[in-house]
Short mmCIF file of C-alpha atoms in Angstrom, two decimals:
data_model
loop_
_atom_site.label_atom_id
_atom_site.label_comp_id
_atom_site.label_asym_id
_atom_site.label_seq_id
_atom_site.Cartn_x
_atom_site.Cartn_y
_atom_site.Cartn_z
CA MET A 1 0.02 -0.01 -0.01
CA ASN A 2 1.16 3.56 -0.70
CA ASN A 3 1.79 5.68 2.38
CA LYS A 4 0.28 9.13 1.57
CA ILE A 5 2.06 11.62 3.68
CA SER A 6 3.92 14.76 2.64
CA ASP A 7 7.60 15.36 3.43
CA TYR A 8 6.65 18.54 5.16
CA GLU A 9 4.53 16.60 7.67
CA ILE A 10 7.46 14.31 8.52
CA GLN A 11 9.82 17.15 9.05
CA ARG A 12 7.61 19.05 11.41
CA GLU A 13 7.36 16.11 13.83
CA PRO A 14 9.42 16.63 17.02
CA LYS A 15 12.58 14.77 17.39
CA THR A 16 11.76 13.27 20.74
CA CYS A 17 8.73 11.51 22.07
CA SER A 18 7.75 11.31 25.77
CA ASN A 19 5.62 8.08 25.69
CA ILE A 20 4.95 4.98 23.73
CA TYR A 21 1.77 6.60 22.29
CA GLU A 22 3.71 9.46 20.73
CA ILE A 23 6.14 6.97 19.34
CA LEU A 24 3.31 4.94 17.71
CA ALA A 25 1.64 8.18 16.43
CA HIS A 26 4.74 9.35 14.60
CA PRO A 27 4.03 9.03 10.79
CA ALA A 28 6.99 6.73 10.26
CA ILE A 29 5.37 4.26 12.62
CA PHE A 30 1.66 5.05 12.54
CA ASN A 31 1.22 4.89 8.77
CA PRO A 32 2.96 1.48 8.34
CA LEU A 33 1.02 0.13 11.49
CA MET A 34 -2.33 1.32 10.12
CA ASN A 35 -1.51 -0.41 6.75
CA CYS A 36 -0.90 -3.67 8.67
CA ILE A 37 -3.91 -3.50 11.02
CA TYR A 38 -6.32 -2.16 8.46
CA PRO A 39 -5.05 -3.38 5.07
CA GLU A 40 -8.59 -2.94 3.57
CA ILE A 41 -8.53 0.92 4.34
CA ASN A 42 -6.77 3.40 2.06
CA PRO A 43 -4.01 5.15 4.05
CA LYS A 44 -5.24 8.61 2.82
CA THR A 45 -8.63 7.77 4.39
CA ILE A 46 -7.02 6.94 7.71
CA ASN A 47 -5.05 10.18 7.61
CA ASN A 48 -8.34 12.04 6.79
CA ILE A 49 -9.96 10.38 9.99
CA VAL A 50 -7.10 10.96 12.24
CA PRO A 51 -5.36 14.08 10.71
CA ASP A 52 -3.19 15.17 13.60
CA LYS A 53 -0.98 13.75 16.28
CA SER A 54 -3.53 14.03 19.23
CA SER A 55 -6.14 12.16 17.16
CA LYS A 56 -3.66 9.56 16.29
CA ILE A 57 -2.63 9.12 19.97
CA HIS A 58 -6.34 8.84 20.84
CA HIS A 59 -6.91 6.25 18.04
CA ILE A 60 -3.98 4.28 19.35
CA PHE A 61 -5.19 4.48 22.94
CA LEU A 62 -8.64 3.13 21.83
CA HIS A 63 -7.23 0.30 19.85
CA ILE A 64 -4.06 -0.60 21.89
CA GLU A 65 -5.48 -4.18 22.62
CA LYS A 66 -5.74 -4.77 18.86
CA ILE A 67 -2.35 -3.36 18.20
CA VAL A 68 -0.83 -5.64 20.96
CA LYS A 69 -2.66 -8.64 19.65
CA TYR A 70 -1.40 -7.98 16.08
CA PHE A 71 2.15 -8.08 17.28
CA GLN A 72 1.85 -11.45 18.99
CA LYS A 73 2.47 -13.26 15.67
CA LYS A 74 5.93 -13.19 14.33
CA GLU A 75 4.81 -12.90 10.73
CA ASN A 76 2.84 -9.69 11.63
CA VAL A 77 6.07 -8.26 13.16
CA GLU A 78 7.85 -9.04 9.88
CA LYS A 79 5.09 -7.58 7.82
CA PHE A 80 5.18 -4.36 10.02
CA ALA A 81 9.00 -4.14 9.60
CA LYS A 82 8.61 -4.37 5.80
CA GLU A 83 5.91 -1.57 5.82
CA VAL A 84 8.25 0.65 7.91
CA GLU A 85 11.17 -0.01 5.50
CA ILE A 86 8.84 0.86 2.60
CA PHE A 87 7.75 4.12 4.31
CA TYR A 88 11.35 4.92 5.08
CA LEU A 89 12.57 4.33 1.60
CA THR A 90 9.66 6.51 0.19
CA HIS A 91 10.32 9.38 2.62
CA LYS A 92 14.00 8.85 3.19
CA ASN A 93 15.04 12.55 2.40
CA ALA A 94 12.30 14.02 4.68
CA LEU A 95 13.13 11.80 7.58
CA GLU A 96 16.77 12.58 7.35
CA LYS A 97 16.03 16.33 7.32
CA ALA A 98 13.67 16.07 10.25
#
């Protein structure tokens, strides 16, 4: 799936996170995670539903059990790692400038 997020959005993210929810809400993690957990939903749709960091954190908080359950299978961890790699390669320049 294509991760639709702008380089500008990546570059404006803070360089540090204060808790696990902030880490999971970062676009480099959140978008691949949503691609894995909700493969039937277009990433652009998810970004429209949860457009900012606070709504992403709230979404993660509400669905943390589903997220934890997803990572209990080794193949899901591997799939997520591949999605993160795809996201990184797609947005490498922006992530390095951030």
